[in-house]
């Protein structure tokens, strides 16, 4: 169990989640009016919900521990919900 | 299935392994990939052939980082493999991330399991949201010996290609020249499974009801992918729903039709001496709760309750089973009788009166 959650690791988690959602759920950062670390909350929430629903997780729309755990599991590089390139 | 439902328009596909991982012996890589293809060919009409040069439909390789397909790998963990759906060129190709540690067992990342998943993509399957499916996108280890496709996987692939081809009945059913309907001159093994009689020959097994001459044939690998071809002996303990299969010095157990973990085991663990290299036939007697193992002209008796070989064995078959032997191919028990197969002859043997009660030519055929 982590002793503390530093701000730095939370930032890393969000960055990691963004990359994950971009790769596998067609989450497009381009065009989203953001400064880094301030992604449009609704868009990110929608994509998290999409991912949680697909993978049978509790659909919270939040980057909770079980969602992060799932994102960190070794997996196939084919997008789950994406036009196949 | 993948967006647009791409599929292969032909049933005979080629594959080529154009690079190997240093983590495993090339022969183990070849075997894992071949078994992964077999998982899919067993449930579809598709057939796969390995080629060693030129462009195959499905090119398979190991690569690190950026490797020329605009989908770079990301180092250890994370993405471990990917594949392209059916199509020309890169279509169907399958890549494994060399940064992973590839194995043939539970350590690291099991190549067979990942290959089954990736080849599912190569054939046109997308990701499944069923965690029991091999097409679920995250890796988790299951014993390759007991691995089976989930019903979701099978439904998915059969929605694209249909089920496996049934062997066509011969145009002249009476013709002994027909390659698809040959009487079996000698069986490899026989046993009951529930209310069915199961018999084995080469890569095939057949089953039928005791009262009916009509039999069905299937590939052993299509039902039990973990079992080898050429099963030499088999027996059932009905009240435990267990069936034992023997080949050479190894044996496997299925329980309630599911392969059991930790098999195959060596027959020495049953108490056989070192010189026993294979079992010709085996049969369980539920009245005694003992199993008879036939090896050459001799037999052993195993106490299934005590899990020990009975002392005083081996004995000669011809002395204990008048009219049977000296060697037998296969035997099963049904309704207080043993049915011994020797060549094309089957002998019905009464276990209480210890005598042959009927002897006739068996009529088991393949492909009918």
Short mmCIF file of C-alpha atoms in Angstrom, two decimals:
data_model
loop_
_atom_site.label_atom_id
_atom_site.label_comp_id
_atom_site.label_asym_id
_atom_site.label_seq_id
_atom_site.Cartn_x
_atom_site.Cartn_y
_atom_site.Cartn_z
CA UNK A 1 0.00 0.00 0.00
CA UNK A 2 1.49 3.38 -0.90
CA UNK A 3 2.32 5.42 2.18
CA UNK A 4 1.25 8.67 0.59
CA UNK A 5 0.02 9.85 -2.76
CA UNK A 6 2.27 12.63 -3.78
CA UNK A 7 1.03 15.24 -6.22
CA UNK A 8 3.76 14.10 -8.61
CA UNK A 9 2.44 10.53 -8.78
CA UNK A 10 -1.13 11.75 -9.30
CA UNK A 11 0.09 13.78 -12.22
CA UNK A 12 1.85 10.75 -13.61
CA UNK A 13 -1.31 8.70 -13.19
CA UNK A 14 -3.36 11.23 -15.12
CA UNK A 15 -0.76 11.44 -17.87
CA UNK A 16 -0.62 7.66 -18.02
CA UNK A 17 -4.42 7.47 -18.16
CA UNK A 18 -4.52 10.04 -20.96
CA UNK A 19 -2.07 8.04 -23.02
CA UNK A 20 -4.00 4.85 -22.32
CA UNK A 21 -7.30 6.40 -23.35
CA UNK A 22 -5.70 7.91 -26.45
CA UNK A 23 -4.29 4.54 -27.47
CA UNK A 24 -7.25 2.34 -26.76
CA UNK A 25 -10.36 4.51 -26.62
CA UNK A 26 -9.82 7.16 -29.25
CA UNK A 27 -9.41 9.91 -26.69
CA UNK A 28 -8.22 12.86 -28.77
CA UNK A 29 -6.12 15.41 -27.01
CA UNK A 30 -5.80 17.56 -30.15
CA UNK A 31 -8.47 20.25 -30.25
CA UNK A 32 -9.30 19.93 -26.56
CA UNK A 33 -8.76 23.35 -25.04
CA UNK A 34 -6.36 22.33 -22.36
CA UNK A 35 -3.25 23.25 -20.67
CA UNK A 36 -1.42 20.08 -19.78
CA UNK A 37 -2.99 18.40 -16.75
CA UNK A 38 -6.25 20.20 -17.25
CA UNK A 39 -7.99 18.02 -19.76
CA UNK A 40 -11.62 18.80 -20.39
CA UNK A 41 -13.08 16.93 -17.42
CA UNK A 42 -16.23 15.74 -19.18
CA UNK A 43 -14.36 14.27 -22.15
CA UNK A 44 -11.96 12.42 -19.90
CA UNK A 45 -14.84 11.26 -17.70
CA UNK A 46 -16.77 9.96 -20.71
CA UNK A 47 -13.78 8.03 -21.99
CA UNK A 48 -13.08 6.61 -18.54
CA UNK A 49 -16.69 5.47 -18.32
CA UNK A 50 -16.42 3.88 -21.76
CA UNK A 51 -13.30 2.03 -20.70
CA UNK A 52 -14.74 0.98 -17.34
CA UNK A 53 -17.89 -0.33 -18.96
CA UNK A 54 -15.99 -2.30 -21.61
CA UNK A 55 -13.66 -3.91 -19.11
CA UNK A 56 -16.38 -4.76 -16.63
CA UNK A 57 -15.24 -2.31 -13.98
CA UNK A 58 -17.47 -0.20 -11.76
CA UNK A 59 -18.46 2.74 -13.95
CA UNK A 60 -17.47 5.80 -11.97
CA UNK A 61 -15.89 8.03 -14.60
CA UNK A 62 -13.11 8.60 -12.10
CA UNK A 63 -9.51 7.50 -12.25
CA UNK A 64 -9.92 5.24 -9.24
CA UNK A 65 -7.55 2.54 -8.05
CA UNK A 66 -9.19 -0.39 -9.86
CA UNK A 67 -9.27 1.56 -13.13
CA UNK A 68 -5.60 2.46 -12.80
CA UNK A 69 -4.76 -1.14 -11.91
CA UNK A 70 -6.50 -2.32 -15.07
CA UNK A 71 -4.64 0.27 -17.14
CA UNK A 72 -1.34 -1.00 -15.77
CA UNK A 73 -2.06 -4.64 -16.61
CA UNK A 74 -0.07 -6.06 -19.55
CA UNK A 75 -2.33 -6.04 -22.55
CA UNK A 76 -2.78 -6.23 -26.28
CA UNK A 77 -1.97 -3.17 -28.37
CA UNK A 78 -5.08 -3.32 -30.52
CA UNK A 79 -7.49 -0.50 -29.60
CA UNK A 80 -10.69 -1.74 -27.98
CA UNK A 81 -12.96 0.91 -29.43
CA UNK A 82 -11.27 2.43 -32.40
CA UNK A 83 -11.24 2.30 -36.14
CA UNK A 84 -8.70 -0.35 -37.02
CA UNK A 85 -5.73 1.17 -38.79
CA UNK B 1 -15.29 -8.66 -34.47
CA UNK B 2 -13.26 -5.79 -35.88
CA UNK B 3 -14.84 -2.69 -37.35
CA UNK B 4 -15.99 -3.47 -40.89
CA UNK B 5 -15.84 -7.21 -40.15
CA UNK B 6 -12.73 -7.93 -42.26
CA UNK B 7 -12.27 -11.67 -42.91
CA UNK B 8 -10.05 -13.89 -44.98
CA UNK B 9 -11.78 -14.92 -48.19
CA UNK B 10 -9.87 -18.20 -48.36
CA UNK B 11 -9.71 -21.14 -46.00
CA UNK B 12 -6.10 -22.15 -46.49
CA UNK B 13 -3.79 -19.58 -44.93
CA UNK B 14 -0.03 -19.52 -44.66
CA UNK B 15 2.06 -18.19 -41.81
CA UNK B 16 5.75 -17.52 -41.37
CA UNK B 17 7.75 -16.77 -38.25
CA UNK B 18 10.29 -14.26 -39.53
CA UNK B 19 12.02 -13.52 -36.23
CA UNK B 20 12.43 -15.37 -32.97
CA UNK B 21 12.84 -14.29 -29.37
CA UNK B 22 16.06 -15.20 -27.56
CA UNK B 23 13.90 -15.91 -24.48
CA UNK B 24 12.79 -19.28 -25.81
CA UNK B 25 14.14 -22.13 -27.91
CA UNK B 26 13.01 -21.71 -31.54
CA UNK B 27 11.36 -25.12 -31.37
CA UNK B 28 9.29 -23.96 -28.37
CA UNK B 29 8.27 -20.81 -30.26
CA UNK B 30 7.28 -22.93 -33.28
CA UNK B 31 5.26 -25.24 -31.04
CA UNK B 32 3.46 -22.41 -29.19
CA UNK B 33 2.50 -20.73 -32.47
CA UNK B 34 1.41 -23.99 -34.08
CA UNK B 35 -0.76 -24.85 -31.06
CA UNK B 36 -2.24 -21.34 -31.09
CA UNK B 37 -3.25 -21.75 -34.74
CA UNK B 38 -4.69 -25.14 -33.90
CA UNK B 39 -6.96 -23.56 -31.29
CA UNK B 40 -8.64 -21.59 -34.07
CA UNK B 41 -8.51 -24.26 -36.78
CA UNK B 42 -10.28 -26.67 -34.45
CA UNK B 43 -13.39 -24.49 -34.30
CA UNK B 44 -13.44 -23.15 -37.88
CA UNK B 45 -12.98 -24.50 -41.41
CA UNK B 46 -9.66 -22.61 -41.59
CA UNK B 47 -6.42 -24.47 -42.18
CA UNK B 48 -2.93 -23.08 -41.56
CA UNK B 49 0.39 -24.02 -43.13
CA UNK B 50 3.79 -22.80 -42.03
CA UNK B 51 6.15 -21.59 -44.73
CA UNK B 52 9.84 -20.76 -44.33
CA UNK B 53 10.41 -18.18 -47.03
CA UNK B 54 8.55 -15.52 -48.96
CA UNK B 55 5.48 -13.57 -47.93
CA UNK B 56 2.93 -15.46 -45.87
CA UNK B 57 -0.62 -14.32 -45.20
CA UNK B 58 0.25 -13.99 -41.53
CA UNK B 59 3.81 -12.84 -40.81
CA UNK B 60 4.83 -13.31 -37.19
CA UNK B 61 7.76 -11.76 -35.38
CA UNK B 62 9.26 -10.27 -32.26
CA UNK B 63 10.25 -6.60 -32.23
CA UNK B 64 11.17 -3.78 -29.86
CA UNK B 65 10.04 -0.16 -29.78
CA UNK B 66 9.27 1.34 -33.18
CA UNK B 67 9.32 -1.47 -35.69
CA UNK B 68 7.92 0.03 -38.84
CA UNK B 69 4.18 -0.25 -38.46
CA UNK B 70 3.42 3.10 -36.76
CA UNK B 71 2.46 1.23 -33.59
CA UNK B 72 5.67 1.24 -31.54
CA UNK B 73 6.01 -1.04 -28.56
CA UNK B 74 6.48 0.58 -25.20
CA UNK B 75 9.09 -1.52 -23.42
CA UNK B 76 8.50 -4.03 -20.67
CA UNK B 77 4.89 -4.31 -19.48
CA UNK B 78 2.13 -2.19 -20.96
CA UNK B 79 1.51 -3.33 -24.52
CA UNK B 80 2.89 -6.82 -24.99
CA UNK B 81 1.74 -7.64 -28.54
CA UNK B 82 -0.52 -6.53 -31.35
CA UNK B 83 -1.86 -7.84 -34.61
CA UNK B 84 -3.55 -6.55 -37.74
CA UNK B 85 -6.90 -7.73 -39.00
CA UNK B 86 -7.30 -9.77 -42.19
CA UNK B 87 -6.05 -8.08 -45.34
CA UNK B 88 -3.18 -7.89 -47.82
CA UNK B 89 0.31 -6.73 -46.88
CA UNK B 90 0.54 -6.07 -43.18
CA UNK B 91 -2.99 -7.41 -42.73
CA UNK B 92 -3.01 -10.45 -40.45
CA UNK B 93 0.55 -9.81 -39.26
CA UNK B 94 1.30 -10.40 -35.59
CA UNK B 95 4.04 -8.75 -33.54
CA UNK B 96 5.24 -9.60 -30.04
CA UNK B 97 7.10 -7.05 -27.92
CA UNK B 98 10.63 -8.37 -27.44
CA UNK B 99 10.89 -6.33 -24.22
CA UNK B 100 8.64 -8.90 -22.51
CA UNK B 101 10.04 -12.14 -21.18
CA UNK B 102 8.43 -14.82 -23.35
CA UNK B 103 8.02 -18.30 -21.92
CA UNK B 104 6.30 -21.62 -22.47
CA UNK B 105 5.10 -21.71 -18.87
CA UNK B 106 3.61 -19.53 -16.13
CA UNK B 107 6.65 -17.31 -15.66
CA UNK B 108 6.95 -14.09 -17.62
CA UNK B 109 4.47 -13.89 -20.47
CA UNK B 110 3.20 -17.13 -21.92
CA UNK B 111 3.66 -17.01 -25.69
CA UNK B 112 0.96 -19.56 -26.49
CA UNK B 113 -1.77 -17.62 -24.67
CA UNK B 114 -0.80 -14.29 -26.22
CA UNK B 115 -0.49 -15.92 -29.65
CA UNK B 116 -4.02 -17.34 -29.41
CA UNK B 117 -5.25 -13.81 -28.65
CA UNK B 118 -3.26 -12.10 -31.40
CA UNK B 119 -4.12 -14.68 -34.01
CA UNK B 120 -7.75 -14.04 -33.09
CA UNK B 121 -7.15 -10.48 -34.34
CA UNK B 122 -5.31 -11.81 -37.40
CA UNK B 123 -8.47 -13.75 -38.24
CA UNK B 124 -10.80 -10.79 -37.65
CA UNK B 125 -11.73 -10.78 -33.98
CA UNK B 126 -11.75 -7.59 -31.93
CA UNK B 127 -11.53 -7.37 -28.17
CA UNK B 128 -14.09 -9.04 -25.97
CA UNK B 129 -15.50 -7.50 -22.81
CA UNK B 130 -15.91 -10.99 -21.35
CA UNK B 131 -13.03 -11.52 -18.89
CA UNK B 132 -13.25 -15.28 -19.52
CA UNK B 133 -12.57 -14.81 -23.24
CA UNK B 134 -9.06 -15.12 -24.67
CA UNK B 135 -9.98 -11.99 -26.64
CA UNK B 136 -10.25 -9.95 -23.41
CA UNK B 137 -7.55 -7.30 -23.91
CA UNK B 138 -5.50 -7.84 -20.76
CA UNK B 139 -3.14 -10.73 -20.20
CA UNK B 140 -3.73 -13.22 -17.44
CA UNK B 141 -2.16 -16.63 -17.09
CA UNK B 142 -4.16 -19.82 -17.40
CA UNK B 143 -2.65 -23.27 -17.64
CA UNK B 144 -2.07 -23.88 -21.38
CA UNK B 145 -2.75 -27.59 -20.79
CA UNK B 146 -6.27 -26.86 -19.64
CA UNK B 147 -6.89 -23.84 -21.85
CA UNK B 148 -10.10 -23.75 -23.85
CA UNK B 149 -11.73 -20.99 -25.87
CA UNK B 150 -14.70 -19.39 -24.13
CA UNK B 151 -18.10 -19.58 -25.74
CA UNK B 152 -17.75 -15.87 -26.57
CA UNK B 153 -14.53 -16.56 -28.50
CA UNK B 154 -16.12 -19.47 -30.36
CA UNK B 155 -19.29 -17.52 -31.17
CA UNK B 156 -17.15 -14.64 -32.44
CA UNK B 157 -14.92 -16.64 -34.77
CA UNK B 158 -17.76 -18.84 -36.01
CA UNK B 159 -19.80 -15.74 -36.84
CA UNK B 160 -17.00 -14.94 -39.32
CA UNK B 161 -16.10 -18.37 -40.71
CA UNK B 162 -18.66 -20.90 -39.51
CA UNK B 163 -17.85 -24.13 -37.68
CA UNK B 164 -15.30 -26.79 -38.59
CA UNK B 165 -15.97 -28.79 -41.72
CA UNK B 166 -17.66 -32.09 -41.14
CA UNK B 167 -16.05 -34.99 -42.89
CA UNK B 168 -18.04 -35.70 -46.03
CA UNK B 169 -19.71 -39.09 -46.24
CA UNK B 170 -18.22 -41.20 -49.03
CA UNK B 171 -20.05 -41.25 -52.32
CA UNK B 172 -20.00 -45.08 -52.26
CA UNK B 173 -20.55 -46.02 -48.64
CA UNK B 174 -19.87 -49.70 -49.25
CA UNK B 175 -16.58 -49.17 -50.99
CA UNK B 176 -13.68 -50.39 -48.93
CA UNK B 177 -11.44 -48.22 -51.07
CA UNK B 178 -12.94 -45.06 -49.72
CA UNK B 179 -10.36 -43.18 -47.71
CA UNK B 180 -13.05 -41.53 -45.63
CA UNK B 181 -14.80 -44.68 -44.40
CA UNK B 182 -12.30 -47.29 -43.43
CA UNK B 183 -12.97 -49.96 -40.84
CA UNK B 184 -10.49 -49.71 -38.01
CA UNK B 185 -8.45 -52.90 -37.96
CA UNK B 186 -7.14 -52.25 -34.48
CA UNK B 187 -8.08 -49.72 -31.82
CA UNK B 188 -5.59 -47.68 -29.80
CA UNK B 189 -7.79 -47.37 -26.71
CA UNK B 190 -11.38 -47.51 -25.52
CA UNK B 191 -13.32 -46.40 -22.46
CA UNK B 192 -16.73 -45.36 -21.32
CA UNK B 193 -17.46 -41.70 -20.65
CA UNK B 194 -20.84 -41.44 -18.96
CA UNK B 195 -23.27 -43.45 -21.06
CA UNK B 196 -21.07 -43.37 -24.17
CA UNK B 197 -18.37 -45.69 -25.41
CA UNK B 198 -15.32 -43.73 -26.54
CA UNK B 199 -12.65 -45.26 -28.73
CA UNK B 200 -9.36 -43.84 -29.95
CA UNK B 201 -7.38 -44.28 -33.15
CA UNK B 202 -4.48 -42.04 -34.20
CA UNK B 203 -5.66 -38.40 -34.13
CA UNK B 204 -9.33 -39.32 -33.83
CA UNK B 205 -11.78 -40.41 -31.22
CA UNK B 206 -15.25 -41.75 -31.78
CA UNK B 207 -18.20 -42.20 -29.49
CA UNK B 208 -21.42 -44.16 -29.57
CA UNK B 209 -24.10 -45.54 -27.32
CA UNK B 210 -23.53 -49.12 -26.15
CA UNK B 211 -26.70 -50.28 -27.90
CA UNK B 212 -26.16 -48.44 -31.15
CA UNK B 213 -23.71 -49.26 -33.95
CA UNK B 214 -23.84 -45.64 -35.11
CA UNK B 215 -20.69 -43.74 -34.16
CA UNK B 216 -19.46 -40.18 -34.41
CA UNK B 217 -15.88 -39.19 -35.08
CA UNK B 218 -13.94 -36.12 -34.06
CA UNK B 219 -10.36 -34.95 -33.72
CA UNK B 220 -8.96 -35.51 -30.22
CA UNK B 221 -7.45 -32.03 -30.35
CA UNK B 222 -10.79 -30.41 -31.11
CA UNK B 223 -12.25 -31.60 -27.84
CA UNK B 224 -9.21 -31.88 -25.60
CA UNK B 225 -6.42 -29.65 -27.02
CA UNK B 226 -4.10 -30.71 -24.21
CA UNK B 227 -4.21 -34.40 -25.12
CA UNK B 228 -1.76 -35.85 -27.63
CA UNK B 229 -2.79 -37.95 -30.60
CA UNK B 230 -2.24 -41.69 -30.38
CA UNK B 231 -3.80 -42.28 -26.96
CA UNK B 232 -2.80 -45.83 -25.99
CA UNK B 233 -5.06 -46.57 -23.02
CA UNK B 234 -7.97 -44.97 -21.22
CA UNK B 235 -10.35 -45.75 -18.40
CA UNK B 236 -13.18 -44.09 -16.51
CA UNK B 237 -14.03 -43.97 -12.82
CA UNK B 238 -17.69 -43.17 -13.27
CA UNK B 239 -18.64 -42.14 -9.75
CA UNK B 240 -15.73 -39.67 -9.67
CA UNK B 241 -16.52 -38.39 -13.19
CA UNK B 242 -12.85 -38.94 -14.00
CA UNK B 243 -11.32 -40.30 -17.19
CA UNK B 244 -7.64 -41.22 -17.43
CA UNK B 245 -5.70 -41.16 -20.71
CA UNK B 246 -2.32 -42.75 -21.29
CA UNK B 247 0.36 -42.27 -23.88
CA UNK B 248 3.88 -43.63 -23.51
CA UNK B 249 4.96 -43.04 -19.92
CA UNK B 250 2.55 -40.13 -19.31
CA UNK B 251 -1.08 -39.86 -18.27
CA UNK B 252 -3.70 -37.13 -18.19
CA UNK B 253 -6.95 -36.81 -16.26
CA UNK B 254 -10.15 -35.09 -17.26
CA UNK B 255 -12.86 -34.54 -14.71
CA UNK B 256 -16.39 -33.64 -15.73
CA UNK B 257 -14.97 -33.39 -19.27
CA UNK B 258 -12.51 -30.66 -18.18
CA UNK B 259 -8.74 -31.27 -18.30
CA UNK B 260 -7.18 -31.20 -14.86
CA UNK B 261 -4.18 -29.14 -13.83
CA UNK B 262 -0.80 -30.63 -13.00
CA UNK B 263 -1.01 -33.26 -15.76
CA UNK B 264 0.53 -35.05 -17.54
CA UNK B 265 2.15 -37.12 -14.82
CA UNK B 266 4.52 -40.02 -15.19
CA UNK B 267 3.04 -43.51 -14.90
CA UNK B 268 5.76 -44.28 -12.33
CA UNK B 269 3.68 -42.21 -9.90
CA UNK B 270 1.09 -45.01 -10.08
CA UNK B 271 3.69 -47.54 -8.98
CA UNK B 272 4.89 -49.02 -12.26
CA UNK B 273 8.49 -50.20 -12.43
CA UNK B 274 10.97 -48.37 -14.62
CA UNK B 275 10.84 -50.86 -17.47
CA UNK B 276 7.17 -50.05 -18.22
CA UNK B 277 7.34 -47.52 -21.05
CA UNK B 278 3.72 -47.60 -22.14
CA UNK B 279 0.33 -49.00 -21.17
CA UNK B 280 -1.47 -51.02 -23.85
CA UNK B 281 -4.92 -50.90 -22.26
CA UNK B 282 -6.62 -50.14 -18.96
CA UNK B 283 -10.03 -50.78 -17.44
CA UNK B 284 -11.65 -49.86 -14.14
CA UNK B 285 -13.76 -52.47 -12.38
CA UNK B 286 -16.36 -50.61 -10.25
CA UNK B 287 -17.29 -53.79 -8.36
CA UNK B 288 -13.75 -54.16 -6.99
CA UNK B 289 -12.94 -50.43 -7.30
CA UNK B 290 -9.69 -51.48 -8.93
CA UNK B 291 -8.07 -50.73 -12.26
CA UNK B 292 -6.37 -53.29 -14.47
CA UNK B 293 -3.42 -52.13 -16.54
CA UNK B 294 -2.36 -54.32 -19.46
CA UNK B 295 1.26 -54.11 -20.59
CA UNK B 296 2.44 -56.64 -23.18
CA UNK B 297 1.42 -60.10 -22.03
CA UNK B 298 1.11 -59.06 -18.39
CA UNK B 299 -1.17 -56.94 -16.23
CA UNK B 300 -1.06 -54.96 -13.00
CA UNK B 301 -3.94 -54.19 -10.63
CA UNK B 302 -4.26 -50.77 -8.98
CA UNK B 303 -6.37 -50.10 -5.90
CA UNK B 304 -8.16 -46.80 -6.59
CA UNK B 305 -9.26 -46.41 -2.94
CA UNK B 306 -5.82 -46.83 -1.43
CA UNK B 307 -4.16 -45.25 -4.49
CA UNK B 308 -1.61 -48.06 -4.50
CA UNK B 309 -0.64 -50.86 -6.84
CA UNK B 310 -1.76 -54.24 -5.45
CA UNK B 311 1.15 -56.49 -4.43
CA UNK B 312 1.92 -59.68 -6.36
CA UNK B 313 1.78 -58.14 -9.84
CA UNK B 314 2.46 -58.32 -12.75
CA UNK B 315 0.62 -61.51 -13.70
CA UNK B 316 0.06 -63.09 -17.09
CA UNK B 317 -3.11 -62.05 -18.90
CA UNK B 318 -3.76 -65.51 -20.34
CA UNK B 319 -3.77 -67.09 -16.87
CA UNK B 320 -6.18 -64.65 -15.22
CA UNK B 321 -8.44 -63.95 -18.21
CA UNK B 322 -9.11 -67.27 -19.96
CA UNK B 323 -9.60 -66.79 -23.68
CA UNK B 324 -8.03 -63.32 -23.69
CA UNK B 325 -4.52 -62.29 -24.65
CA UNK B 326 -1.66 -62.69 -24.77
CA UNK B 327 -1.76 -58.98 -25.76
CA UNK B 328 -4.73 -56.65 -26.04
CA UNK B 329 -5.23 -53.34 -27.83
CA UNK B 330 -8.05 -51.81 -25.81
CA UNK B 331 -10.69 -52.64 -23.23
CA UNK B 332 -13.69 -51.02 -21.62
CA UNK B 333 -16.18 -52.04 -18.92
CA UNK B 334 -19.93 -51.96 -19.34
CA UNK B 335 -22.67 -53.67 -17.36
CA UNK B 336 -20.55 -56.31 -15.62
CA UNK B 337 -18.64 -57.20 -18.77
CA UNK B 338 -15.24 -56.28 -20.10
CA UNK B 339 -14.98 -55.74 -23.84
CA UNK B 340 -11.48 -56.67 -24.95
CA UNK B 341 -10.28 -55.54 -28.39
CA UNK B 342 -7.60 -57.61 -30.10
CA UNK B 343 -7.16 -56.63 -33.74
CA UNK B 344 -10.56 -56.63 -35.40
CA UNK B 345 -12.05 -58.97 -32.80
CA UNK B 346 -13.92 -57.87 -29.69
CA UNK B 347 -14.47 -60.34 -26.85
CA UNK B 348 -17.25 -59.87 -24.32
CA UNK B 349 -15.98 -61.16 -20.98
CA UNK B 350 -18.20 -61.76 -17.95
CA UNK B 351 -16.44 -60.32 -14.88
CA UNK B 352 -18.37 -62.57 -12.48
CA UNK B 353 -18.11 -65.92 -14.23
CA UNK B 354 -14.64 -65.11 -15.62
CA UNK B 355 -15.25 -66.37 -19.11
CA UNK B 356 -15.70 -65.07 -22.63
CA UNK B 357 -19.42 -64.89 -23.36
CA UNK B 358 -19.31 -63.55 -26.93
CA UNK B 359 -16.70 -63.00 -29.58
CA UNK B 360 -17.29 -61.05 -32.77
CA UNK B 361 -15.68 -58.78 -35.32
CA UNK B 362 -16.08 -55.16 -34.33
CA UNK B 363 -17.43 -52.78 -36.93
CA UNK B 364 -15.97 -49.48 -35.78
CA UNK B 365 -15.20 -47.27 -38.77
CA UNK B 366 -13.57 -43.91 -39.26
CA UNK B 367 -15.22 -41.08 -41.13
CA UNK B 368 -18.62 -42.68 -41.61
#
